[in-house]
Amino acid sequence: MTIQPSDKPLLEWAGDSLAIGLFEDAVELTGELATLDQKFSGVLKELIAEEEFKGKANSSIFTRVNPGSPVRKLILVGLGKPDELKLDTLRRAAAAVARVGKKQKSKILGFSFPLWNNDPAASAQAIAEGVELALYQDIRFKSEPEDKAQIETVDLLGFGGQEAAIARAKQIVSGVNLARELVAAPANAVTPITLAETAQAIAKDHGLQVKILEREDCEKLGMGAFLGVAQASELPPKFIHLTYKPEGTPKRKLAIIGKGVTFDSGGLNIKGAGSGIETMKIDMGGAAAILGAAKAIAQIKPDVEVHFISAVAENMISGRAMHPGDILTASNGKTIEVNNTDAEGRLTLADALVYADKLGLDAIVDLATLTGANVIALGEDIAGLYTPDDAVASQLEKAAQTSGEKIWRMPMEEKYFEGLKSGIADMKNTGPRPGGSITAALFLKQFVKDTPWAHLDIAGPVWTDKENGYDSAGATGYGVRTLVNWVEGSGE
Ligand code: BES
Ligand code: MN
Ligand code: ZN
């Protein structure tokens, strides 16, 4: 599929489906649209009246045009109130159009959309992202391909000169789709071994540096918390460290860390019936996000150095498994009483954070499908943002605003650390149920000494059970777009 800018006047465009974005309560046809309506013998006006189309955000309608005309179908998509227009409104509207266009078996699709904030580059990028994200289809595990109808050409009318913005959208979506594929693939397809191979393939394809630490390397570094989680599995742990270095002196040096538990059985505190154990292939969603971001960043080439880190393992049971109550020593020397083997993500992240903290960077962000408690607090769509650092918090909030991925800052209530006090070790890994996502974040904070740091709990948005905006049911690739924006804009 080619997405391209077009300077063809609306009235002269020819193709299968023409999509027009309309604001709420401004659906009376004036100017060019009135002429277009005349050209198609009043079909637009009739459609709007018949369907009582009001231009509300997330609404769309379409109609056939007389046979023989240069446009076969017209799609109207609502954009809500003009003064409330967000970049994400364009992204979502574009996704809705792409879905309708595909259903209609359109090969050539035209977009006549307004600008967000008088910014043609940001608008073109958002529209292209919406189209690309919505049309992604995962048929890897089907024995027969489903439908063959494909959109071939998308013309963005009035966006002449925005080739770079559209290319950027493609680069970012290539990262999102990699993350989606990694999360959606089951735990017998994505393992610590294959994730390490994926990191190596990204490094090879895009010229990044990569280092994979094996179990023995991690032992030498004293990563007892990470290795405790890995010890029951038949599969070896892999500690991934991928690095992007720009040409010349980097403006900033950053690390993004992802939780990479390729399957979370819970360990001996095994997940019971109704716990969603069969969905726990998603527990490497953080690792998927950082690898997706690596793929996008390697193509976009910002002048920022970025370290992509994940301590990857399976949380399993066997005769070698951690016993509930075991005491582990992390690589910063802190001791942890494992009062619940199902709170494993924070154990893997502890050693990853210590490792990143020693790299002498300007900031660290980790992403993790860390707690069910975060889903209870914020629902399925919103990630929790936990950080003691106001500057990093506002950088991430800004990045998420542009990407359309929802985040919400949560409190780091120090008093709750009391819930992690242990009688025998420095801390327990699990506190009481209330505020469970906050104690998890406070646990992570014990492993960062020197670097500004933020944690995103993505347990909700990593997956969607039903179609949601530009995401189809399944893995969302959550985090990639926000990370790319953060890396590029964090110095501002
Ligand atoms: N991977 C889970 C968290 C999770 C839950 C992710 C639902 C996605 C959807 C994590 O390792 C876990 O098991 N957390 C426990 C922590 C508890 C034992 C303190 C939880 O949230 O119940
Ligand atoms: Mn768990
Ligand atoms: Zn987990």
Short mmCIF file of N, CA and C and ligand atoms in Angstrom, two decimals, residues 259 264-266 271 280 283 315 341-345 370, ligand 2:
data_model
loop_
_atom_site.label_atom_id
_atom_site.label_comp_id
_atom_site.label_asym_id
_atom_site.label_seq_id
_atom_site.Cartn_x
_atom_site.Cartn_y
_atom_site.Cartn_z
N LYS A 259 9.58 -5.13 30.66
CA LYS A 259 9.39 -6.43 31.32
C LYS A 259 9.26 -7.51 30.25
N ASP A 264 3.82 -16.14 32.15
CA ASP A 264 3.73 -15.98 33.60
C ASP A 264 2.71 -16.97 34.16
N SER A 265 3.22 -18.12 34.61
CA SER A 265 2.32 -19.11 35.21
C SER A 265 1.97 -18.72 36.65
N GLY A 266 2.73 -17.78 37.19
CA GLY A 266 2.60 -17.41 38.60
C GLY A 266 3.68 -18.07 39.45
N LYS A 271 -1.18 -19.26 39.11
CA LYS A 271 -2.42 -18.56 38.78
C LYS A 271 -3.55 -19.59 38.69
N MET A 280 -1.39 -15.13 29.56
CA MET A 280 -0.13 -14.61 30.10
C MET A 280 1.07 -14.65 29.14
N ASP A 283 2.82 -11.15 28.81
CA ASP A 283 3.61 -10.58 29.92
C ASP A 283 5.00 -10.13 29.48
N ASN A 315 8.30 -17.47 33.75
CA ASN A 315 8.00 -17.76 35.16
C ASN A 315 7.24 -19.07 35.23
N THR A 341 5.47 -15.72 44.47
CA THR A 341 6.26 -15.94 43.23
C THR A 341 5.56 -15.36 42.01
N ASP A 342 4.30 -14.94 42.16
CA ASP A 342 3.58 -14.34 41.03
C ASP A 342 3.90 -12.84 40.88
N ALA A 343 4.58 -12.27 41.87
CA ALA A 343 5.04 -10.87 41.70
C ALA A 343 6.46 -10.93 41.15
N GLU A 344 6.58 -11.55 39.95
CA GLU A 344 7.89 -11.85 39.38
C GLU A 344 8.44 -10.73 38.52
N GLY A 345 7.53 -9.93 37.94
CA GLY A 345 7.99 -8.90 37.00
C GLY A 345 8.93 -7.93 37.67
N LEU A 370 2.72 -5.01 34.77
CA LEU A 370 3.19 -5.36 36.11
C LEU A 370 2.10 -5.83 37.06
MN MN B 2 2.92 -12.70 37.91
#
